[in-house]
Short mmCIF file of C-alpha atoms in Angstrom, two decimals:
data_model
loop_
_atom_site.label_atom_id
_atom_site.label_comp_id
_atom_site.label_asym_id
_atom_site.label_seq_id
_atom_site.Cartn_x
_atom_site.Cartn_y
_atom_site.Cartn_z
CA GLY A 161 -60.43 -37.27 -36.46
CA ILE A 162 -59.41 -36.38 -40.45
CA GLN A 163 -56.24 -39.08 -41.20
CA VAL A 164 -53.98 -37.66 -43.51
CA GLU A 165 -51.69 -40.35 -45.49
CA GLN A 166 -48.73 -39.32 -47.51
CA SER A 167 -47.24 -41.64 -50.12
CA PRO A 168 -44.24 -42.53 -50.69
CA PRO A 169 -42.16 -42.44 -47.55
CA ASP A 170 -39.09 -42.03 -48.68
CA LEU A 171 -37.95 -41.45 -52.42
CA ILE A 172 -34.12 -41.24 -53.85
CA LEU A 173 -33.87 -39.55 -57.08
CA GLN A 174 -31.01 -38.96 -59.06
CA GLU A 175 -30.82 -35.18 -60.40
CA GLY A 176 -33.47 -34.50 -63.55
CA ALA A 177 -36.16 -37.15 -62.76
CA ASN A 178 -39.61 -36.36 -62.50
CA SER A 179 -41.62 -37.81 -58.91
CA THR A 180 -45.29 -37.35 -57.60
CA LEU A 181 -46.31 -37.39 -53.81
CA ARG A 182 -49.12 -38.11 -52.94
CA CYS A 183 -51.18 -37.06 -49.74
CA ASN A 184 -54.70 -38.92 -49.59
CA PHE A 185 -57.57 -38.05 -46.72
CA SER A 186 -60.04 -39.23 -45.28
CA ASP A 187 -62.98 -36.27 -45.01
CA SER A 188 -64.27 -33.51 -46.64
CA VAL A 189 -61.64 -30.65 -46.19
CA ASN A 190 -61.67 -26.69 -46.99
CA ASN A 191 -57.76 -26.34 -46.79
CA LEU A 192 -54.89 -28.04 -48.01
CA GLN A 193 -51.59 -26.92 -48.25
CA TRP A 194 -48.26 -28.66 -49.39
CA PHE A 195 -45.15 -27.91 -47.40
CA HIS A 196 -41.35 -28.36 -48.13
CA GLN A 197 -39.58 -28.22 -44.60
CA ASN A 198 -35.84 -27.09 -44.97
CA PRO A 199 -33.02 -28.45 -43.21
CA TRP A 200 -33.32 -25.97 -40.66
CA GLY A 201 -36.79 -27.03 -39.66
CA GLN A 202 -38.75 -24.21 -41.08
CA LEU A 203 -41.69 -25.10 -42.90
CA ILE A 204 -42.06 -23.22 -46.76
CA ASN A 205 -45.20 -23.02 -48.72
CA LEU A 206 -45.58 -24.53 -52.08
CA PHE A 207 -48.95 -24.60 -52.55
CA TYR A 208 -52.47 -23.68 -51.12
CA ILE A 209 -54.65 -26.33 -53.23
CA PRO A 210 -57.94 -27.16 -51.76
CA SER A 211 -58.89 -27.98 -55.39
CA GLY A 212 -58.27 -27.65 -58.83
CA THR A 213 -54.54 -27.72 -59.99
CA LYS A 214 -52.01 -24.49 -59.75
CA GLN A 215 -48.42 -24.32 -60.98
CA ASN A 216 -45.52 -22.96 -59.81
CA GLY A 217 -42.42 -23.14 -62.05
CA ARG A 218 -41.24 -26.94 -61.98
CA LEU A 219 -43.69 -28.02 -59.32
CA SER A 220 -47.52 -28.21 -59.41
CA ALA A 221 -50.37 -29.54 -57.71
CA THR A 222 -53.60 -31.43 -58.49
CA THR A 223 -56.32 -31.69 -55.85
CA VAL A 224 -59.21 -33.97 -56.11
CA ALA A 225 -61.01 -32.99 -53.61
CA THR A 226 -64.16 -35.44 -54.30
CA GLU A 227 -62.02 -38.70 -54.46
CA ARG A 228 -60.29 -36.98 -51.07
CA TYR A 229 -56.13 -36.79 -52.45
CA SER A 230 -53.77 -34.36 -53.41
CA LEU A 231 -51.04 -34.63 -55.79
CA LEU A 232 -47.54 -32.96 -55.66
CA TYR A 233 -45.50 -33.30 -58.95
CA ILE A 234 -42.02 -32.38 -59.10
CA SER A 235 -40.26 -32.36 -63.04
CA SER A 236 -36.39 -31.89 -63.33
CA SER A 237 -35.29 -32.84 -59.68
CA GLN A 238 -32.81 -30.44 -58.27
CA THR A 239 -30.48 -31.54 -55.30
CA THR A 240 -32.06 -27.98 -53.54
CA ASP A 241 -35.49 -30.07 -53.73
CA SER A 242 -33.89 -32.58 -51.30
CA GLY A 243 -35.85 -32.87 -48.00
CA VAL A 244 -39.10 -33.42 -46.30
CA TYR A 245 -42.62 -32.87 -48.38
CA PHE A 246 -45.83 -32.19 -46.05
CA CYS A 247 -49.47 -32.24 -46.61
CA ALA A 248 -51.77 -30.50 -44.46
CA VAL A 249 -55.27 -30.38 -44.28
CA GLY A 250 -57.89 -28.29 -42.39
CA ALA A 251 -61.76 -29.47 -42.16
CA PRO A 252 -64.44 -26.98 -42.29
CA LEU A 253 -65.34 -24.20 -39.75
CA GLY A 254 -67.72 -26.22 -38.03
CA SER A 255 -66.40 -30.13 -37.89
CA SER A 256 -64.75 -31.44 -34.93
CA ASN A 257 -61.29 -31.34 -36.62
CA THR A 258 -62.08 -27.65 -37.21
CA GLY A 259 -58.93 -24.40 -36.73
CA LYS A 260 -55.89 -26.47 -37.11
CA LEU A 261 -54.21 -28.13 -39.92
CA ILE A 262 -53.59 -32.08 -39.79
CA PHE A 263 -50.17 -33.05 -40.84
CA GLY A 264 -49.04 -36.48 -42.74
CA GLN A 265 -45.89 -38.06 -41.95
CA GLY A 266 -44.38 -36.37 -44.76
CA THR A 267 -42.63 -37.59 -47.78
CA THR A 268 -38.69 -37.67 -47.22
CA LEU A 269 -37.49 -36.58 -51.09
CA GLN A 270 -33.21 -37.63 -51.75
CA VAL A 271 -32.24 -35.97 -55.21
CA LYS A 272 -28.74 -37.07 -55.95
CA PRO A 273 -26.54 -35.41 -58.21
CA LYS B 1367 -43.40 -7.91 -45.74
CA ALA B 1368 -41.45 -9.63 -43.15
CA GLY B 1369 -42.49 -13.41 -42.30
CA VAL B 1370 -43.48 -14.91 -39.34
CA THR B 1371 -40.52 -14.72 -36.82
CA GLN B 1372 -39.86 -16.78 -33.33
CA THR B 1373 -37.43 -16.24 -30.16
CA PRO B 1374 -35.33 -17.90 -29.64
CA ARG B 1375 -34.14 -20.05 -32.26
CA TYR B 1376 -32.65 -22.55 -30.04
CA LEU B 1377 -33.29 -23.82 -26.33
CA ILE B 1378 -31.64 -25.51 -23.88
CA LYS B 1379 -32.82 -26.51 -20.56
CA THR B 1380 -33.33 -28.99 -17.90
CA ARG B 1381 -36.09 -31.39 -16.75
CA GLY B 1382 -37.92 -29.42 -14.07
CA GLN B 1383 -38.01 -26.37 -15.56
CA GLN B 1384 -39.99 -24.07 -17.10
CA VAL B 1385 -39.58 -22.12 -20.50
CA THR B 1386 -41.74 -19.52 -22.87
CA LEU B 1387 -41.33 -18.96 -26.64
CA SER B 1388 -42.17 -16.46 -28.50
CA CYS B 1389 -44.12 -16.01 -31.90
CA SER B 1390 -44.33 -12.48 -34.14
CA PRO B 1391 -47.01 -12.75 -37.05
CA ILE B 1392 -46.96 -11.54 -40.59
CA SER B 1393 -48.41 -7.28 -40.27
CA GLY B 1394 -51.91 -8.06 -40.37
CA HIS B 1395 -52.43 -11.71 -39.24
CA ARG B 1396 -54.43 -11.75 -36.15
CA SER B 1397 -54.20 -16.08 -36.15
CA VAL B 1398 -51.07 -17.78 -34.20
CA SER B 1399 -51.09 -21.15 -33.88
CA TRP B 1400 -48.45 -23.44 -32.51
CA TYR B 1401 -47.41 -26.86 -33.53
CA GLN B 1402 -44.91 -29.24 -32.04
CA GLN B 1403 -42.67 -31.89 -34.07
CA THR B 1404 -41.24 -34.62 -32.74
CA PRO B 1405 -39.52 -37.87 -34.80
CA GLY B 1406 -41.73 -40.56 -33.18
CA GLN B 1407 -45.51 -38.31 -33.44
CA GLY B 1408 -44.67 -35.65 -36.47
CA LEU B 1409 -46.12 -32.46 -36.77
CA GLN B 1410 -48.82 -31.91 -33.77
CA PHE B 1411 -51.33 -28.72 -32.96
CA LEU B 1412 -50.90 -27.51 -29.74
CA PHE B 1413 -53.25 -24.27 -29.46
CA GLU B 1414 -54.47 -21.69 -31.76
CA TYR B 1415 -55.29 -17.99 -30.48
CA PHE B 1416 -57.24 -15.47 -32.34
CA SER B 1417 -57.97 -11.35 -31.60
CA GLU B 1418 -56.47 -12.74 -28.10
CA THR B 1419 -58.35 -15.53 -26.83
CA GLN B 1420 -57.82 -19.62 -27.19
CA ARG B 1421 -60.11 -20.50 -30.20
CA ASN B 1422 -59.02 -24.20 -30.28
CA LYS B 1423 -56.61 -26.59 -28.03
CA GLY B 1424 -54.95 -29.91 -29.40
CA ASN B 1425 -54.67 -33.16 -27.23
CA PHE B 1426 -51.59 -31.94 -24.83
CA PRO B 1427 -51.46 -31.83 -20.91
CA GLY B 1428 -51.98 -28.11 -19.08
CA ARG B 1429 -48.51 -27.94 -19.06
CA PHE B 1430 -48.54 -26.52 -22.11
CA SER B 1431 -50.40 -22.90 -21.85
CA GLY B 1432 -49.72 -19.70 -24.31
CA ARG B 1433 -51.65 -16.24 -24.41
CA GLN B 1434 -51.89 -13.63 -27.16
CA PHE B 1435 -51.40 -10.21 -26.70
CA SER B 1436 -53.42 -7.51 -28.17
CA ASN B 1437 -50.55 -7.07 -31.28
CA SER B 1438 -51.24 -10.55 -32.34
CA ARG B 1439 -48.03 -11.65 -30.76
CA SER B 1440 -48.05 -14.98 -29.22
CA GLU B 1441 -46.51 -16.89 -26.49
CA MET B 1442 -46.65 -20.28 -25.66
CA ASN B 1443 -45.35 -21.79 -22.46
CA VAL B 1444 -44.37 -25.38 -20.79
CA SER B 1445 -43.83 -25.74 -17.05
CA THR B 1446 -41.90 -28.68 -15.18
CA LEU B 1447 -40.35 -29.59 -18.50
CA GLU B 1448 -40.07 -33.42 -19.44
CA LEU B 1449 -37.65 -35.04 -21.61
CA GLY B 1450 -40.47 -35.82 -24.31
CA ASP B 1451 -40.48 -32.32 -24.05
CA SER B 1452 -37.81 -32.12 -26.82
CA ALA B 1453 -39.03 -30.85 -30.38
CA LEU B 1454 -38.94 -28.60 -32.83
CA TYR B 1455 -42.10 -25.78 -31.79
CA LEU B 1456 -43.38 -24.05 -34.46
CA CYS B 1457 -45.69 -21.23 -34.81
CA ALA B 1458 -47.69 -20.17 -37.45
CA SER B 1459 -49.84 -17.19 -38.62
CA SER B 1460 -53.15 -16.89 -40.59
CA ARG B 1461 -55.02 -13.73 -41.29
CA THR B 1462 -58.26 -15.20 -40.34
CA LEU B 1463 -59.20 -18.07 -38.28
CA ALA B 1464 -56.97 -20.85 -38.95
CA GLY B 1465 -60.25 -23.04 -39.61
CA SER B 1466 -60.98 -20.86 -42.53
CA THR B 1467 -59.79 -21.13 -46.08
CA ASP B 1468 -56.82 -19.21 -45.58
CA THR B 1469 -52.91 -20.08 -46.22
CA GLN B 1470 -51.03 -20.47 -42.67
CA TYR B 1471 -47.22 -19.00 -42.99
CA PHE B 1472 -44.90 -20.78 -40.54
CA GLY B 1473 -42.17 -19.26 -38.52
CA PRO B 1474 -38.04 -21.31 -38.62
CA GLY B 1475 -39.13 -22.39 -35.15
CA THR B 1476 -37.19 -22.97 -31.94
CA ARG B 1477 -35.29 -25.60 -31.46
CA LEU B 1478 -36.21 -26.74 -27.41
CA THR B 1479 -33.81 -29.66 -25.99
CA VAL B 1480 -35.14 -30.79 -22.47
CA LEU B 1481 -31.39 -32.80 -20.70
#
């Protein structure tokens, strides 16, 4: 099945710093989402980005589908950005991995004041 | 528009008991998927329901089952609970089949503890 690897596993930043989180996937996908898991466990949608680039405030994401990776950029980080960031991919209809999101292991981000 | 809701939010059970979790999708969404999150295994897909039919199933034992009602609300049931079933159970909804190019939205989760 599709493998999803995220790096780094852990990241500690000072408030105001920028960061880049990476997601590599092993096969073609038609769905890629970035999530932030809040301290209570809910997965908050950040981006739906199977290809291309999107920006939302201090966050932006780029997916290069042909090279099978996606990047999440966080600029001017704030303490409220702390938490776990997940990348999840979905396989095209008809493939053995369709019908579900396959998650990476996540990047745990801690932003210090 | 209201988000995905899950009830109950917290649950404590003992080994051997059974449990039923509920998920109400976003209005208009027809697909409901269930995921289990544990520290050791991460987030793993349980099953997806679309139009009251199970469309896809993950690699979990038969003790895990689910169903979907005509209003798209879904329930999952775990019978004969084991200690290893302690986890955060997350439900996600989308307008179309989960395998399509559609965004999935997650609920707040149900945290199950098995003693």
